[in-house]
PDB file of C-alpha atoms and ligand atoms in Angstrom:
ATOM      1  CA  MET F   1      21.586   0.719  11.425  1.00 50.00           C
ATOM      2  CA  THR F   2      22.002   4.330  12.629  1.00 51.00           C
ATOM      3  CA  GLN F   3      20.147   7.581  13.107  1.00 63.00           C
ATOM      4  CA  HIS F   4      20.705   9.761  10.063  1.00 78.00           C
ATOM      5  CA  THR F   5      22.996  12.689   9.429  1.00 86.00           C
ATOM      6  CA  ASP F   6      23.374  14.988   6.405  1.00 90.00           C
ATOM      7  CA  ARG F   7      26.176  12.694   5.256  1.00 93.00           C
ATOM      8  CA  ASP F   8      23.796   9.721   5.261  1.00 94.00           C
ATOM      9  CA  ILE F   9      21.377  11.654   3.056  1.00 96.00           C
ATOM     10  CA  ALA F  10      24.179  12.635   0.683  1.00 97.00           C
ATOM     11  CA  ASP F  11      25.375   9.013   0.531  1.00 97.00           C
ATOM     12  CA  LEU F  12      21.856   7.754  -0.199  1.00 98.00           C
ATOM     13  CA  ARG F  13      21.417  10.373  -2.938  1.00 98.00           C
ATOM     14  CA  THR F  14      24.638   9.188  -4.570  1.00 98.00           C
ATOM     15  CA  ARG F  15      23.457   5.572  -4.420  1.00 98.00           C
ATOM     16  CA  LEU F  16      20.080   6.507  -5.928  1.00 98.00           C
ATOM     17  CA  ALA F  17      21.789   8.533  -8.659  1.00 98.00           C
ATOM     18  CA  THR F  18      24.046   5.671  -9.707  1.00 97.00           C
ATOM     19  CA  ALA F  19      21.888   2.591  -8.994  1.00 98.00           C
ATOM     20  CA  ARG F  20      21.036   0.263 -11.841  1.00 98.00           C
ATOM     21  CA  LYS F  21      17.826  -0.913 -10.150  1.00 98.00           C
ATOM     22  CA  VAL F  22      15.889   0.614  -7.278  1.00 98.00           C
ATOM     23  CA  CYS F  23      12.975  -0.974  -5.429  1.00 98.00           C
ATOM     24  CA  VAL F  24      10.647   1.044  -3.192  1.00 98.00           C
ATOM     25  CA  LEU F  25       8.167  -0.572  -0.811  1.00 98.00           C
ATOM     26  CA  THR F  26       5.488   1.688   0.597  1.00 98.00           C
ATOM     27  CA  GLY F  27       2.835   1.281   3.291  1.00 98.00           C
ATOM     28  CA  ALA F  28       0.015   3.255   4.804  1.00 96.00           C
ATOM     29  CA  GLY F  29       2.359   5.933   6.258  1.00 97.00           C
ATOM     30  CA  MET F  30       3.171   6.967   2.663  1.00 98.00           C
ATOM     31  CA  SER F  31      -0.331   8.409   2.340  1.00 98.00           C
ATOM     32  CA  ALA F  32      -0.761   9.690   5.914  1.00 97.00           C
ATOM     33  CA  GLU F  33       0.205  13.243   4.908  1.00 98.00           C
ATOM     34  CA  SER F  34      -2.407  13.080   2.136  1.00 98.00           C
ATOM     35  CA  GLY F  35      -4.989  12.691   4.901  1.00 97.00           C
ATOM     36  CA  ILE F  36      -5.558   8.931   4.630  1.00 96.00           C
ATOM     37  CA  PRO F  37      -5.287   7.302   8.066  1.00 92.00           C
ATOM     38  CA  THR F  38      -2.875   4.386   8.594  1.00 92.00           C
ATOM     39  CA  PHE F  39      -3.990   1.152  10.234  1.00 86.00           C
ATOM     40  CA  ARG F  40      -1.749   0.888  13.250  1.00 78.00           C
ATOM     41  CA  ASP F  41      -0.838   4.393  14.473  1.00 72.00           C
ATOM     42  CA  ALA F  42      -2.010   4.583  18.075  1.00 64.00           C
ATOM     43  CA  GLN F  43      -3.965   7.857  17.930  1.00 67.00           C
ATOM     44  CA  THR F  44      -5.106   8.155  14.321  1.00 72.00           C
ATOM     45  CA  GLY F  45      -4.954   4.614  12.886  1.00 71.00           C
ATOM     46  CA  TYR F  46      -8.119   2.734  11.956  1.00 72.00           C
ATOM     47  CA  TRP F  47      -7.319  -0.201  14.206  1.00 74.00           C
ATOM     48  CA  SER F  48      -7.324   2.027  17.280  1.00 76.00           C
ATOM     49  CA  ARG F  49     -11.044   2.566  16.622  1.00 74.00           C
ATOM     50  CA  PHE F  50     -12.257  -0.494  14.676  1.00 78.00           C
ATOM     51  CA  ASP F  51     -11.879  -4.270  14.882  1.00 84.00           C
ATOM     52  CA  PRO F  52      -9.752  -5.439  11.931  1.00 79.00           C
ATOM     53  CA  MET F  53     -11.345  -8.876  11.767  1.00 84.00           C
ATOM     54  CA  GLN F  54     -14.784  -7.307  11.403  1.00 88.00           C
ATOM     55  CA  LEU F  55     -13.793  -4.812   8.711  1.00 90.00           C
ATOM     56  CA  ALA F  56     -11.014  -6.562   6.838  1.00 92.00           C
ATOM     57  CA  SER F  57     -12.003 -10.200   6.570  1.00 95.00           C
ATOM     58  CA  GLU F  58     -14.454 -12.193   4.485  1.00 96.00           C
ATOM     59  CA  ALA F  59     -16.074 -13.544   7.660  1.00 95.00           C
ATOM     60  CA  GLY F  60     -16.640  -9.985   8.911  1.00 94.00           C
ATOM     61  CA  PHE F  61     -18.187  -8.981   5.593  1.00 96.00           C
ATOM     62  CA  ARG F  62     -20.486 -12.001   5.552  1.00 96.00           C
ATOM     63  CA  ALA F  63     -21.544 -11.276   9.142  1.00 94.00           C
ATOM     64  CA  ASP F  64     -22.566  -7.672   8.415  1.00 94.00           C
ATOM     65  CA  PRO F  65     -22.199  -6.812   4.704  1.00 96.00           C
ATOM     66  CA  ARG F  66     -23.899  -3.444   4.938  1.00 95.00           C
ATOM     67  CA  MET F  67     -21.795  -2.149   7.806  1.00 93.00           C
ATOM     68  CA  VAL F  68     -18.544  -3.245   6.098  1.00 94.00           C
ATOM     69  CA  TRP F  69     -19.686  -1.895   2.691  1.00 95.00           C
ATOM     70  CA  ASP F  70     -20.523   1.467   4.237  1.00 94.00           C
ATOM     71  CA  TRP F  71     -17.143   1.647   5.976  1.00 93.00           C
ATOM     72  CA  TYR F  72     -15.361   1.064   2.665  1.00 95.00           C
ATOM     73  CA  ALA F  73     -17.655   3.560   0.920  1.00 95.00           C
ATOM     74  CA  GLU F  74     -16.484   6.201   3.406  1.00 94.00           C
ATOM     75  CA  ARG F  75     -12.814   5.231   2.890  1.00 94.00           C
ATOM     76  CA  ARG F  76     -13.311   5.392  -0.901  1.00 96.00           C
ATOM     77  CA  GLU F  77     -14.583   8.937  -0.539  1.00 97.00           C
ATOM     78  CA  GLY F  78     -11.489   9.811   1.506  1.00 97.00           C
ATOM     79  CA  VAL F  79      -9.217   8.348  -1.192  1.00 98.00           C
ATOM     80  CA  ARG F  80     -11.020  10.233  -3.978  1.00 98.00           C
ATOM     81  CA  ARG F  81     -10.671  13.513  -2.063  1.00 98.00           C
ATOM     82  CA  ALA F  82      -6.984  12.949  -1.227  1.00 98.00           C
ATOM     83  CA  GLN F  83      -4.112  14.336  -3.305  1.00 98.00           C
ATOM     84  CA  PRO F  84      -0.622  12.882  -3.764  1.00 98.00           C
ATOM     85  CA  ASN F  85       1.802  14.440  -1.263  1.00 98.00           C
ATOM     86  CA  ALA F  86       5.385  15.633  -1.851  1.00 98.00           C
ATOM     87  CA  GLY F  87       6.653  12.084  -1.239  1.00 98.00           C
ATOM     88  CA  HIS F  88       4.434  10.522  -3.924  1.00 98.00           C
ATOM     89  CA  LEU F  89       5.440  13.303  -6.312  1.00 98.00           C
ATOM     90  CA  ALA F  90       9.178  12.856  -5.638  1.00 98.00           C
ATOM     91  CA  LEU F  91       8.894   9.131  -6.440  1.00 98.00           C
ATOM     92  CA  GLY F  92       6.859   9.853  -9.575  1.00 98.00           C
ATOM     93  CA  ALA F  93       9.415  12.386 -10.831  1.00 98.00           C
ATOM     94  CA  TYR F  94      12.365  10.048 -10.083  1.00 98.00           C
ATOM     95  CA  ALA F  95      10.671   7.269 -12.109  1.00 98.00           C
ATOM     96  CA  GLN F  96      10.101   9.649 -15.028  1.00 97.00           C
ATOM     97  CA  ARG F  97      13.746  10.768 -14.985  1.00 97.00           C
ATOM     98  CA  HIS F  98      15.034   7.171 -14.968  1.00 98.00           C
ATOM     99  CA  PRO F  99      12.770   4.999 -17.110  1.00 97.00           C
ATOM    100  CA  GLY F 100      13.037   1.294 -16.210  1.00 97.00           C
ATOM    101  CA  ARG F 101      15.077   1.834 -13.035  1.00 98.00           C
ATOM    102  CA  LEU F 102      12.405   1.948 -10.310  1.00 98.00           C
ATOM    103  CA  THR F 103      10.018  -0.806  -9.261  1.00 98.00           C
ATOM    104  CA  LEU F 104       7.460   0.621  -6.875  1.00 98.00           C
ATOM    105  CA  VAL F 105       5.705  -1.933  -4.687  1.00 98.00           C
ATOM    106  CA  THR F 106       2.873  -0.764  -2.471  1.00 98.00           C
ATOM    107  CA  GLN F 107       0.698  -2.246   0.219  1.00 97.00           C
ATOM    108  CA  ASN F 108      -1.609   0.718  -0.204  1.00 97.00           C
ATOM    109  CA  VAL F 109      -5.028   0.337  -1.724  1.00 98.00           C
ATOM    110  CA  ASP F 110      -5.323   4.014  -2.687  1.00 98.00           C
ATOM    111  CA  ASP F 111      -4.304   5.287  -6.153  1.00 98.00           C
ATOM    112  CA  LEU F 112      -1.989   8.126  -5.097  1.00 98.00           C
ATOM    113  CA  HIS F 113       1.210   6.612  -6.557  1.00 98.00           C
ATOM    114  CA  GLN F 114      -0.556   6.161  -9.882  1.00 98.00           C
ATOM    115  CA  ARG F 115      -1.825   9.755  -9.832  1.00 98.00           C
ATOM    116  CA  ALA F 116       1.717  10.960  -9.049  1.00 98.00           C
ATOM    117  CA  GLY F 117       3.106   9.322 -12.187  1.00 97.00           C
ATOM    118  CA  ASN F 118       3.929   5.742 -11.125  1.00 97.00           C
ATOM    119  CA  GLY F 119       1.360   4.048 -13.343  1.00 95.00           C
ATOM    120  CA  ASP F 120       2.974   0.619 -13.164  1.00 96.00           C
ATOM    121  CA  THR F 121       3.051   0.327  -9.365  1.00 98.00           C
ATOM    122  CA  LEU F 122       2.779  -3.263  -8.102  1.00 98.00           C
ATOM    123  CA  ARG F 123      -0.240  -3.310  -5.801  1.00 98.00           C
ATOM    124  CA  LEU F 124       0.048  -6.147  -3.308  1.00 97.00           C
ATOM    125  CA  HIS F 125      -3.223  -5.521  -1.490  1.00 96.00           C
ATOM    126  CA  GLY F 126      -5.582  -4.595  -4.300  1.00 97.00           C
ATOM    127  CA  ASP F 127      -7.488  -1.443  -5.179  1.00 97.00           C
ATOM    128  CA  ILE F 128     -10.103   0.058  -2.895  1.00 97.00           C
ATOM    129  CA  LEU F 129     -11.792   1.871  -5.773  1.00 96.00           C
ATOM    130  CA  LEU F 130     -12.594  -1.403  -7.586  1.00 95.00           C
ATOM    131  CA  ASP F 131     -15.616  -3.613  -7.030  1.00 93.00           C
ATOM    132  CA  ARG F 132     -15.642  -7.370  -7.364  1.00 92.00           C
ATOM    133  CA  TRP F 133     -18.007 -10.252  -6.694  1.00 93.00           C
ATOM    134  CA  LEU F 134     -17.833 -12.038  -3.350  1.00 95.00           C
ATOM    135  CA  GLU F 135     -18.393 -15.382  -5.141  1.00 92.00           C
ATOM    136  CA  ARG F 136     -17.737 -16.099  -8.796  1.00 84.00           C
ATOM    137  CA  CYS F 137     -21.052 -15.055 -10.362  1.00 78.00           C
ATOM    138  CA  THR F 138     -22.247 -17.128 -13.281  1.00 78.00           C
ATOM    139  CA  HIS F 139     -25.524 -15.255 -13.646  1.00 76.00           C
ATOM    140  CA  GLN F 140     -24.115 -11.812 -14.154  1.00 68.00           C
ATOM    141  CA  PRO F 141     -20.392 -11.998 -14.850  1.00 62.00           C
ATOM    142  CA  SER F 142     -20.165  -8.245 -15.476  1.00 74.00           C
ATOM    143  CA  LEU F 143     -20.495  -5.867 -12.567  1.00 78.00           C
ATOM    144  CA  THR F 144     -21.937  -3.120 -14.696  1.00 69.00           C
ATOM    145  CA  ASP F 145     -25.624  -2.409 -14.201  1.00 65.00           C
ATOM    146  CA  VAL F 146     -25.724  -4.364 -10.952  1.00 73.00           C
ATOM    147  CA  SER F 147     -25.733  -1.249  -8.810  1.00 68.00           C
ATOM    148  CA  GLY F 148     -29.316  -0.347  -7.979  1.00 69.00           C
ATOM    149  CA  ALA F 149     -30.789  -3.483  -9.628  1.00 70.00           C
ATOM    150  CA  VAL F 150     -31.720  -4.751  -6.164  1.00 76.00           C
ATOM    151  CA  PRO F 151     -32.474  -2.180  -3.461  1.00 76.00           C
ATOM    152  CA  GLY F 152     -30.071  -1.954  -0.524  1.00 84.00           C
ATOM    153  CA  ARG F 153     -26.349  -2.062   0.102  1.00 91.00           C
ATOM    154  CA  PRO F 154     -24.034  -3.652  -0.955  1.00 94.00           C
ATOM    155  CA  PRO F 155     -25.148  -4.114  -4.560  1.00 91.00           C
ATOM    156  CA  LYS F 156     -26.386  -7.658  -5.286  1.00 89.00           C
ATOM    157  CA  CYS F 157     -26.816  -9.926  -8.283  1.00 87.00           C
ATOM    158  CA  PRO F 158     -30.517  -9.706  -9.167  1.00 84.00           C
ATOM    159  CA  HIS F 159     -30.511 -13.438 -10.032  1.00 85.00           C
ATOM    160  CA  CYS F 160     -28.688 -15.188  -7.199  1.00 87.00           C
ATOM    161  CA  GLY F 161     -28.129 -12.571  -4.473  1.00 88.00           C
ATOM    162  CA  ASN F 162     -24.310 -12.738  -4.814  1.00 91.00           C
ATOM    163  CA  LEU F 163     -22.802  -9.649  -3.154  1.00 94.00           C
ATOM    164  CA  VAL F 164     -20.413  -7.014  -4.509  1.00 94.00           C
ATOM    165  CA  ARG F 165     -17.363  -6.384  -2.284  1.00 96.00           C
ATOM    166  CA  PRO F 166     -14.414  -3.974  -2.424  1.00 96.00           C
ATOM    167  CA  GLY F 167     -11.383  -5.084  -4.467  1.00 96.00           C
ATOM    168  CA  VAL F 168      -8.939  -5.135  -1.548  1.00 97.00           C
ATOM    169  CA  VAL F 169      -7.075  -8.111  -0.097  1.00 96.00           C
ATOM    170  CA  TRP F 170      -8.509  -9.033   3.308  1.00 96.00           C
ATOM    171  CA  PHE F 171      -6.762 -10.940   6.097  1.00 91.00           C
ATOM    172  CA  GLY F 172      -6.215 -14.552   5.080  1.00 92.00           C
ATOM    173  CA  GLU F 173      -6.710 -13.923   1.347  1.00 95.00           C
ATOM    174  CA  MET F 174      -4.328 -14.597  -1.539  1.00 94.00           C
ATOM    175  CA  LEU F 175      -2.422 -11.671  -3.045  1.00 95.00           C
ATOM    176  CA  PRO F 176      -3.201 -10.744  -6.674  1.00 93.00           C
ATOM    177  CA  ASP F 177      -1.728 -13.247  -9.150  1.00 92.00           C
ATOM    178  CA  GLY F 178       1.974 -12.712  -9.790  1.00 95.00           C
ATOM    179  CA  ALA F 179       2.274  -9.491  -7.730  1.00 96.00           C
ATOM    180  CA  MET F 180       4.375 -10.936  -4.901  1.00 96.00           C
ATOM    181  CA  GLU F 181       6.625 -12.870  -7.299  1.00 97.00           C
ATOM    182  CA  ALA F 182       7.309  -9.671  -9.277  1.00 98.00           C
ATOM    183  CA  ALA F 183       7.964  -7.761  -6.034  1.00 98.00           C
ATOM    184  CA  GLN F 184      10.384 -10.431  -4.784  1.00 98.00           C
ATOM    185  CA  GLN F 185      12.229 -10.358  -8.077  1.00 98.00           C
ATOM    186  CA  ALA F 186      12.569  -6.566  -7.858  1.00 98.00           C
ATOM    187  CA  ALA F 187      13.765  -6.793  -4.229  1.00 98.00           C
ATOM    188  CA  PHE F 188      16.304  -9.442  -5.184  1.00 98.00           C
ATOM    189  CA  GLU F 189      17.678  -7.481  -8.156  1.00 98.00           C
ATOM    190  CA  CYS F 190      17.836  -3.972  -6.735  1.00 98.00           C
ATOM    191  CA  ASP F 191      20.940  -2.074  -5.650  1.00 98.00           C
ATOM    192  CA  VAL F 192      18.961   0.207  -3.336  1.00 98.00           C
ATOM    193  CA  MET F 193      15.711  -0.447  -1.511  1.00 98.00           C
ATOM    194  CA  LEU F 194      13.677   2.291   0.148  1.00 98.00           C
ATOM    195  CA  VAL F 195      11.000   1.166   2.616  1.00 98.00           C
ATOM    196  CA  VAL F 196       8.576   3.981   3.348  1.00 98.00           C
ATOM    197  CA  GLY F 197       5.771   4.224   5.909  1.00 98.00           C
ATOM    198  CA  THR F 198       5.218   0.609   6.798  1.00 97.00           C
ATOM    199  CA  SER F 199       5.097  -0.967  10.253  1.00 95.00           C
ATOM    200  CA  GLY F 200       6.541  -4.167   8.773  1.00 95.00           C
ATOM    201  CA  ALA F 201       3.841  -6.156  10.532  1.00 92.00           C
ATOM    202  CA  VAL F 202       2.015  -7.495   7.475  1.00 89.00           C
ATOM    203  CA  TRP F 203       3.495 -10.497   5.700  1.00 89.00           C
ATOM    204  CA  PRO F 204       4.617 -11.443   3.106  1.00 92.00           C
ATOM    205  CA  ALA F 205       5.255  -7.788   2.126  1.00 94.00           C
ATOM    206  CA  ALA F 206       7.392  -7.240   5.235  1.00 94.00           C
ATOM    207  CA  GLY F 207       9.819  -9.926   4.018  1.00 97.00           C
ATOM    208  CA  LEU F 208      10.858  -7.905   0.949  1.00 98.00           C
ATOM    209  CA  ALA F 209      13.381  -5.829   2.921  1.00 98.00           C
ATOM    210  CA  GLN F 210      15.108  -9.037   4.023  1.00 98.00           C
ATOM    211  CA  VAL F 211      15.197 -10.344   0.439  1.00 98.00           C
ATOM    212  CA  ALA F 212      16.906  -7.131  -0.686  1.00 98.00           C
ATOM    213  CA  HIS F 213      19.288  -7.046   2.280  1.00 98.00           C
ATOM    214  CA  GLU F 214      20.386 -10.654   1.826  1.00 98.00           C
ATOM    215  CA  ALA F 215      20.908 -10.106  -1.900  1.00 98.00           C
ATOM    216  CA  GLY F 216      23.339  -7.270  -1.112  1.00 98.00           C
ATOM    217  CA  ALA F 217      21.202  -4.156  -1.631  1.00 98.00           C
ATOM    218  CA  HIS F 218      21.548  -1.019   0.465  1.00 98.00           C
ATOM    219  CA  VAL F 219      18.289  -0.808   2.479  1.00 98.00           C
ATOM    220  CA  ALA F 220      16.998   2.516   3.838  1.00 98.00           C
ATOM    221  CA  ILE F 221      13.814   2.927   5.868  1.00 98.00           C
ATOM    222  CA  VAL F 222      11.800   6.150   6.001  1.00 98.00           C
ATOM    223  CA  ASN F 223       9.503   6.236   9.020  1.00 97.00           C
ATOM    224  CA  PRO F 224       9.098   8.627  11.949  1.00 97.00           C
ATOM    225  CA  GLN F 225       8.749   5.603  14.266  1.00 96.00           C
ATOM    226  CA  PRO F 226      10.667   2.350  14.675  1.00 96.00           C
ATOM    227  CA  SER F 227       9.299  -0.502  12.568  1.00 97.00           C
ATOM    228  CA  GLU F 228       9.447  -4.279  12.927  1.00 97.00           C
ATOM    229  CA  ILE F 229      11.966  -4.562  10.080  1.00 97.00           C
ATOM    230  CA  ASP F 230      14.490  -1.921  11.181  1.00 97.00           C
ATOM    231  CA  ASP F 231      17.050  -4.703  11.683  1.00 97.00           C
ATOM    232  CA  GLN F 232      17.104  -5.191   7.889  1.00 97.00           C
ATOM    233  CA  ALA F 233      18.063  -1.557   7.253  1.00 97.00           C
ATOM    234  CA  HIS F 234      21.507  -0.026   6.776  1.00 97.00           C
ATOM    235  CA  LEU F 235      19.949   3.370   7.460  1.00 97.00           C
ATOM    236  CA  CYS F 236      16.782   4.500   9.257  1.00 97.00           C
ATOM    237  CA  LEU F 237      15.636   7.965   8.262  1.00 97.00           C
ATOM    238  CA  ARG F 238      13.394   9.085  11.109  1.00 96.00           C
ATOM    239  CA  GLY F 239      11.076  11.442   9.282  1.00 96.00           C
ATOM    240  CA  THR F 240       7.930  11.490   7.225  1.00 98.00           C
ATOM    241  CA  ALA F 241       7.438  10.459   3.617  1.00 98.00           C
ATOM    242  CA  ALA F 242       6.621  13.985   2.425  1.00 98.00           C
ATOM    243  CA  GLY F 243       9.514  15.446   4.419  1.00 97.00           C
ATOM    244  CA  VAL F 244      12.272  12.951   3.622  1.00 97.00           C
ATOM    245  CA  LEU F 245      11.618  11.666   0.079  1.00 98.00           C
ATOM    246  CA  PRO F 246      12.075  15.036  -1.693  1.00 98.00           C
ATOM    247  CA  ARG F 247      15.386  15.522   0.213  1.00 97.00           C
ATOM    248  CA  VAL F 248      16.550  12.122  -0.933  1.00 98.00           C
ATOM    249  CA  LEU F 249      15.212  12.069  -4.496  1.00 98.00           C
ATOM    250  CA  ASP F 250      14.813  15.590  -5.871  1.00 97.00           C
ATOM    251  CA  GLY F 251      17.328  16.326  -8.603  1.00 96.00           C
ATOM    252  CA  VAL F 252      18.833  12.838  -8.386  1.00 97.00           C
TER     253      VAL F 252
HETATM  254  P1  NAD M 301       0.493   0.350   9.233  1.00 54.60           P
HETATM  255  O1  NAD M 301      -0.724   1.144   9.587  1.00 54.60           O
HETATM  256  O2  NAD M 301       0.703  -0.965   9.878  1.00 54.60           O
HETATM  257  O3  NAD M 301       1.781   1.221   9.611  1.00 54.60           O
HETATM  258  C1  NAD M 301       1.904   2.547   9.207  1.00 54.60           C
HETATM  259  C2  NAD M 301       3.347   2.954   9.374  1.00 54.60           C
HETATM  260  O4  NAD M 301       3.505   4.241   8.813  1.00 54.60           O
HETATM  261  C3  NAD M 301       3.808   3.053  10.833  1.00 54.60           C
HETATM  262  O5  NAD M 301       5.042   2.369  10.970  1.00 54.60           O
HETATM  263  C4  NAD M 301       3.979   4.548  11.058  1.00 54.60           C
HETATM  264  O6  NAD M 301       5.024   4.857  11.978  1.00 54.60           O
HETATM  265  C5  NAD M 301       4.309   5.026   9.678  1.00 54.60           C
HETATM  266  N1  NAD M 301       3.973   6.420   9.405  1.00 54.60           N
HETATM  267  C6  NAD M 301       2.951   7.157   9.929  1.00 54.60           C
HETATM  268  N2  NAD M 301       2.943   8.382   9.369  1.00 54.60           N
HETATM  269  C7  NAD M 301       3.966   8.417   8.475  1.00 54.60           C
HETATM  270  C8  NAD M 301       4.446   9.401   7.579  1.00 54.60           C
HETATM  271  N3  NAD M 301       3.875  10.598   7.496  1.00 54.60           N
HETATM  272  N4  NAD M 301       5.502   9.090   6.802  1.00 54.60           N
HETATM  273  C9  NAD M 301       6.096   7.873   6.866  1.00 54.60           C
HETATM  274  N5  NAD M 301       5.674   6.904   7.713  1.00 54.60           N
HETATM  275  C10 NAD M 301       4.623   7.171   8.498  1.00 54.60           C
HETATM  276  O7  NAD M 301       0.563   0.278   7.666  1.00 54.60           O
HETATM  277  P2  NAD M 301       1.175  -0.841   6.743  1.00 54.60           P
HETATM  278  O8  NAD M 301       2.491  -1.297   7.238  1.00 54.60           O
HETATM  279  O9  NAD M 301       1.035  -0.357   5.344  1.00 54.60           O
HETATM  280  O10 NAD M 301       0.122  -2.009   6.998  1.00 54.60           O
HETATM  281  C11 NAD M 301      -0.259  -2.688   6.065  1.00 54.60           C
HETATM  282  C12 NAD M 301      -1.763  -2.518   5.695  1.00 54.60           C
HETATM  283  O11 NAD M 301      -2.365  -1.256   5.773  1.00 54.60           O
HETATM  284  C13 NAD M 301      -1.810  -2.849   4.270  1.00 54.60           C
HETATM  285  O12 NAD M 301      -2.498  -4.032   4.139  1.00 54.60           O
HETATM  286  C14 NAD M 301      -2.557  -1.735   3.556  1.00 54.60           C
HETATM  287  O13 NAD M 301      -3.374  -2.307   2.580  1.00 54.60           O
HETATM  288  C15 NAD M 301      -3.292  -1.094   4.647  1.00 54.60           C
HETATM  289  N6  NAD M 301      -3.672   0.328   4.542  1.00 54.60           N
HETATM  290  C16 NAD M 301      -3.564   1.050   3.374  1.00 54.60           C
HETATM  291  C17 NAD M 301      -3.922   2.396   3.356  1.00 54.60           C
HETATM  292  C18 NAD M 301      -3.823   3.168   2.067  1.00 54.60           C
HETATM  293  O14 NAD M 301      -4.042   2.594   1.007  1.00 54.60           O
HETATM  294  N7  NAD M 301      -3.467   4.463   2.111  1.00 54.60           N
HETATM  295  C19 NAD M 301      -4.356   3.028   4.522  1.00 54.60           C
HETATM  296  C20 NAD M 301      -4.461   2.260   5.702  1.00 54.60           C
HETATM  297  C21 NAD M 301      -4.089   0.924   5.683  1.00 54.60           C
END
């Protein structure tokens, strides 16, 4: 693992140009330059201002559903206002140029990869723009028409009081069916793995770099700061997603 030089960038471009399979894992830093705060950055991250267990756990939601709902409503607005940055666009264009080569795995709950052209992104932590029931609701299996049926927030089932919650994966919850298995397969099969904007602190996603490394892939990390999985990387590109990804991917 080294600090990068122009030769490292040229070498990575060659690998990306000739790879049979490429896997990219992204985290909150991927969307930081689109104006969506990360979780763990000391000055700007959410967890420097809020308690994760209150805002990102089922227990926290049950304790104060309205406060948690309103926090997600504000984050949803931020996601809707945000635009894909140059990094998202470089990944989208690379995927279009090489159909079937790239598997994009994200921990992000925003839809910026999809809007940049990576429609089949594997989303490990759900989708913040989706609603779902807190409990399985037998009275009103469809979420349509629930909003406004009972006054107050979050929306409730008019029959049993079941609550609507955001479609993200909270601490302690299972990942969406099959998503991690597909991501592990892609990490295992790839020739090159890029890990962009993740602290490497959230498991099992953080383990994907190790899967790729052990299977013989070339692993490159893009992050302005050290991460917890730098020891799995052959190359650490100390820069931002929007700054580094176009240099590495454009025209490749
Ligand atoms: P994290 O907050 O733990 O770490 C963010 C990482 O991004 C840090 O290592 C930081 O150095 C790096 N970073 C900051 N700015 C960057 C930039 N411009 N370019 C590249 N890297 C940059 O985020 P994580 O590792 O993804 O943590 C996982 C959890 O965060 C996930 O569960 C995810 O669902 C959630 N999350 C998602 C979003 C989103 O959807 N945009 C936003 C916040 C948090």
